[in-house]
Amino acid sequence: DSLEGPAADVEHVAVRDPSPRQLAIAHERWELLLQGQPPQYRRVLELLRQGYSQREAAAQLGLHPKVIQRLLQKLNLNVDLP
């Protein structure tokens, strides 16, 4: 059941870290997203950025997880976070 050709190499493809340019672009986009947001939105987004799940962020802030979900929908973020 071994693969041949290009498909065989898929397992051996290394995942690269983002380049400095990619990191700078991501940081700039992040700052634009936060710009002008209410403080509570900013706190939610910061927790999500730090790796908290929607549930964990909600618990941290004393909110229902649906509030986090609605906030992300309101910001039109197409994310699928647990």
Short mmCIF file of N, CA and C in Angstrom, two decimals:
data_model
loop_
_atom_site.label_atom_id
_atom_site.label_comp_id
_atom_site.label_asym_id
_atom_site.label_seq_id
_atom_site.Cartn_x
_atom_site.Cartn_y
_atom_site.Cartn_z
N ASP A 1 0.81 -1.21 0.00
CA ASP A 1 0.00 0.00 0.00
C ASP A 1 0.85 1.27 0.00
N SER A 2 2.04 1.22 -0.57
CA SER A 2 2.87 2.42 -0.60
C SER A 2 2.52 3.26 -1.80
N LEU A 3 2.66 4.56 -1.63
CA LEU A 3 2.38 5.51 -2.71
C LEU A 3 3.61 5.66 -3.57
N GLU A 4 3.38 6.02 -4.82
CA GLU A 4 4.49 6.27 -5.73
C GLU A 4 4.36 7.67 -6.30
N GLY A 5 5.45 8.18 -6.83
CA GLY A 5 5.44 9.49 -7.48
C GLY A 5 5.35 10.62 -6.47
N PRO A 6 4.81 11.79 -6.88
CA PRO A 6 4.76 12.96 -6.02
C PRO A 6 4.00 12.72 -4.72
N ALA A 7 2.99 11.86 -4.76
CA ALA A 7 2.21 11.61 -3.55
C ALA A 7 3.07 10.96 -2.47
N ALA A 8 4.07 10.23 -2.84
CA ALA A 8 4.93 9.56 -1.87
C ALA A 8 5.75 10.58 -1.07
N ASP A 9 6.02 11.73 -1.66
CA ASP A 9 6.83 12.75 -1.00
C ASP A 9 6.03 13.64 -0.05
N VAL A 10 4.72 13.55 -0.07
CA VAL A 10 3.89 14.43 0.74
C VAL A 10 4.22 14.28 2.22
N GLU A 11 4.47 13.08 2.67
CA GLU A 11 4.77 12.85 4.08
C GLU A 11 6.07 13.54 4.49
N HIS A 12 6.95 13.78 3.56
CA HIS A 12 8.27 14.29 3.88
C HIS A 12 8.42 15.79 3.65
N VAL A 13 7.32 16.45 3.33
CA VAL A 13 7.37 17.89 3.10
C VAL A 13 7.45 18.59 4.46
N ALA A 14 8.44 19.42 4.61
CA ALA A 14 8.62 20.14 5.87
C ALA A 14 7.74 21.37 5.89
N VAL A 15 7.17 21.66 7.03
CA VAL A 15 6.37 22.87 7.20
C VAL A 15 7.34 23.99 7.57
N ARG A 16 7.29 25.06 6.80
CA ARG A 16 8.20 26.17 7.04
C ARG A 16 7.57 27.17 8.00
N ASP A 17 8.43 27.79 8.79
CA ASP A 17 7.98 28.88 9.64
C ASP A 17 7.72 30.09 8.76
N PRO A 18 6.84 30.97 9.21
CA PRO A 18 6.59 32.17 8.40
C PRO A 18 7.85 33.03 8.29
N SER A 19 7.98 33.66 7.16
CA SER A 19 9.13 34.55 6.93
C SER A 19 8.92 35.84 7.72
N PRO A 20 9.97 36.62 7.91
CA PRO A 20 9.80 37.92 8.59
C PRO A 20 8.78 38.81 7.87
N ARG A 21 8.76 38.74 6.55
CA ARG A 21 7.79 39.54 5.78
C ARG A 21 6.37 39.09 6.09
N GLN A 22 6.14 37.78 6.14
CA GLN A 22 4.81 37.26 6.44
C GLN A 22 4.39 37.64 7.86
N LEU A 23 5.33 37.60 8.79
CA LEU A 23 5.03 37.99 10.16
C LEU A 23 4.67 39.48 10.24
N ALA A 24 5.39 40.30 9.50
CA ALA A 24 5.11 41.75 9.50
C ALA A 24 3.72 42.03 8.91
N ILE A 25 3.37 41.34 7.85
CA ILE A 25 2.06 41.51 7.23
C ILE A 25 0.96 41.07 8.20
N ALA A 26 1.17 39.92 8.84
CA ALA A 26 0.18 39.42 9.80
C ALA A 26 0.00 40.40 10.96
N HIS A 27 1.12 40.95 11.44
CA HIS A 27 1.05 41.91 12.54
C HIS A 27 0.28 43.17 12.10
N GLU A 28 0.55 43.63 10.90
CA GLU A 28 -0.14 44.82 10.38
C GLU A 28 -1.64 44.57 10.25
N ARG A 29 -2.01 43.41 9.73
CA ARG A 29 -3.43 43.06 9.60
C ARG A 29 -4.09 42.97 10.97
N TRP A 30 -3.36 42.40 11.95
CA TRP A 30 -3.88 42.28 13.30
C TRP A 30 -4.17 43.67 13.88
N GLU A 31 -3.23 44.58 13.71
CA GLU A 31 -3.40 45.94 14.23
C GLU A 31 -4.59 46.63 13.56
N LEU A 32 -4.76 46.42 12.26
CA LEU A 32 -5.90 47.02 11.56
C LEU A 32 -7.21 46.45 12.07
N LEU A 33 -7.22 45.15 12.37
CA LEU A 33 -8.42 44.51 12.89
C LEU A 33 -8.80 45.12 14.24
N LEU A 34 -7.82 45.34 15.09
CA LEU A 34 -8.09 45.85 16.44
C LEU A 34 -8.42 47.34 16.46
N GLN A 35 -7.95 48.04 15.45
CA GLN A 35 -8.11 49.50 15.40
C GLN A 35 -9.59 49.87 15.49
N GLY A 36 -9.90 50.68 16.47
CA GLY A 36 -11.26 51.19 16.60
C GLY A 36 -12.25 50.23 17.24
N GLN A 37 -11.80 49.05 17.64
CA GLN A 37 -12.70 48.10 18.27
C GLN A 37 -12.91 48.49 19.74
N PRO A 38 -14.11 48.21 20.27
CA PRO A 38 -14.34 48.46 21.69
C PRO A 38 -13.40 47.61 22.54
N PRO A 39 -13.09 48.08 23.75
CA PRO A 39 -12.16 47.34 24.61
C PRO A 39 -12.53 45.87 24.82
N GLN A 40 -13.81 45.57 24.98
CA GLN A 40 -14.20 44.17 25.21
C GLN A 40 -13.90 43.32 23.98
N TYR A 41 -14.12 43.84 22.79
CA TYR A 41 -13.79 43.10 21.57
C TYR A 41 -12.29 42.83 21.53
N ARG A 42 -11.52 43.86 21.87
CA ARG A 42 -10.07 43.72 21.85
C ARG A 42 -9.60 42.63 22.81
N ARG A 43 -10.22 42.59 24.01
CA ARG A 43 -9.84 41.57 25.00
C ARG A 43 -10.15 40.18 24.47
N VAL A 44 -11.31 40.01 23.86
CA VAL A 44 -11.69 38.71 23.28
C VAL A 44 -10.69 38.31 22.20
N LEU A 45 -10.40 39.21 21.30
CA LEU A 45 -9.49 38.90 20.20
C LEU A 45 -8.08 38.59 20.71
N GLU A 46 -7.64 39.30 21.72
CA GLU A 46 -6.32 39.03 22.29
C GLU A 46 -6.25 37.63 22.89
N LEU A 47 -7.31 37.23 23.61
CA LEU A 47 -7.33 35.89 24.20
C LEU A 47 -7.31 34.82 23.10
N LEU A 48 -8.08 35.04 22.06
CA LEU A 48 -8.10 34.07 20.94
C LEU A 48 -6.73 34.02 20.28
N ARG A 49 -6.11 35.16 20.14
CA ARG A 49 -4.77 35.22 19.54
C ARG A 49 -3.75 34.47 20.39
N GLN A 50 -3.94 34.51 21.70
CA GLN A 50 -3.03 33.82 22.61
C GLN A 50 -3.26 32.32 22.65
N GLY A 51 -4.29 31.85 21.94
CA GLY A 51 -4.52 30.42 21.85
C GLY A 51 -5.68 29.91 22.67
N TYR A 52 -6.38 30.80 23.36
CA TYR A 52 -7.56 30.37 24.10
C TYR A 52 -8.64 29.95 23.11
N SER A 53 -9.42 28.94 23.48
CA SER A 53 -10.57 28.57 22.66
C SER A 53 -11.67 29.59 22.92
N GLN A 54 -12.71 29.57 22.11
CA GLN A 54 -13.83 30.48 22.33
C GLN A 54 -14.43 30.25 23.71
N ARG A 55 -14.55 29.00 24.10
CA ARG A 55 -15.10 28.67 25.43
C ARG A 55 -14.22 29.20 26.55
N GLU A 56 -12.91 29.00 26.40
CA GLU A 56 -11.97 29.47 27.42
C GLU A 56 -11.98 31.00 27.52
N ALA A 57 -12.02 31.67 26.37
CA ALA A 57 -12.06 33.13 26.36
C ALA A 57 -13.34 33.62 27.03
N ALA A 58 -14.45 32.96 26.73
CA ALA A 58 -15.73 33.33 27.34
C ALA A 58 -15.66 33.17 28.86
N ALA A 59 -15.12 32.06 29.32
CA ALA A 59 -15.00 31.82 30.76
C ALA A 59 -14.09 32.85 31.41
N GLN A 60 -12.99 33.17 30.75
CA GLN A 60 -12.04 34.17 31.27
C GLN A 60 -12.72 35.53 31.47
N LEU A 61 -13.63 35.86 30.56
CA LEU A 61 -14.27 37.17 30.57
C LEU A 61 -15.66 37.17 31.21
N GLY A 62 -16.10 35.99 31.67
CA GLY A 62 -17.42 35.90 32.29
C GLY A 62 -18.56 36.04 31.29
N LEU A 63 -18.33 35.55 30.07
CA LEU A 63 -19.33 35.64 29.00
C LEU A 63 -19.79 34.25 28.60
N HIS A 64 -20.93 34.18 27.94
CA HIS A 64 -21.40 32.92 27.35
C HIS A 64 -20.64 32.71 26.04
N PRO A 65 -20.26 31.48 25.72
CA PRO A 65 -19.54 31.23 24.46
C PRO A 65 -20.25 31.76 23.21
N LYS A 66 -21.59 31.81 23.25
CA LYS A 66 -22.33 32.33 22.09
C LYS A 66 -22.03 33.81 21.86
N VAL A 67 -21.70 34.53 22.94
CA VAL A 67 -21.35 35.95 22.81
C VAL A 67 -20.08 36.08 21.98
N ILE A 68 -19.12 35.20 22.24
CA ILE A 68 -17.86 35.21 21.49
C ILE A 68 -18.15 34.89 20.03
N GLN A 69 -18.97 33.88 19.81
CA GLN A 69 -19.32 33.48 18.44
C GLN A 69 -19.99 34.64 17.69
N ARG A 70 -20.93 35.32 18.34
CA ARG A 70 -21.61 36.45 17.69
C ARG A 70 -20.65 37.60 17.41
N LEU A 71 -19.73 37.83 18.33
CA LEU A 71 -18.74 38.88 18.13
C LEU A 71 -17.91 38.60 16.88
N LEU A 72 -17.46 37.36 16.74
CA LEU A 72 -16.66 37.00 15.57
C LEU A 72 -17.48 37.12 14.29
N GLN A 73 -18.75 36.75 14.37
CA GLN A 73 -19.62 36.90 13.20
C GLN A 73 -19.80 38.38 12.86
N LYS A 74 -19.96 39.19 13.90
CA LYS A 74 -20.14 40.63 13.69
C LYS A 74 -18.91 41.24 13.02
N LEU A 75 -17.74 40.75 13.41
CA LEU A 75 -16.50 41.24 12.81
C LEU A 75 -16.26 40.61 11.44
N ASN A 76 -17.15 39.71 11.06
CA ASN A 76 -17.06 39.04 9.78
C ASN A 76 -15.78 38.23 9.65
N LEU A 77 -15.38 37.59 10.76
CA LEU A 77 -14.21 36.74 10.74
C LEU A 77 -14.64 35.33 10.42
N ASN A 78 -14.06 34.79 9.39
CA ASN A 78 -14.40 33.45 8.99
C ASN A 78 -13.44 32.49 9.71
N VAL A 79 -13.76 32.24 10.97
CA VAL A 79 -12.91 31.35 11.76
C VAL A 79 -13.75 30.21 12.32
N ASP A 80 -13.11 29.10 12.49
CA ASP A 80 -13.77 27.95 13.06
C ASP A 80 -12.94 27.52 14.27
N LEU A 81 -13.15 28.21 15.38
CA LEU A 81 -12.41 27.93 16.60
C LEU A 81 -13.25 27.09 17.52
N PRO A 82 -12.62 26.20 18.29
CA PRO A 82 -13.41 25.37 19.23
C PRO A 82 -14.03 26.19 20.34
#
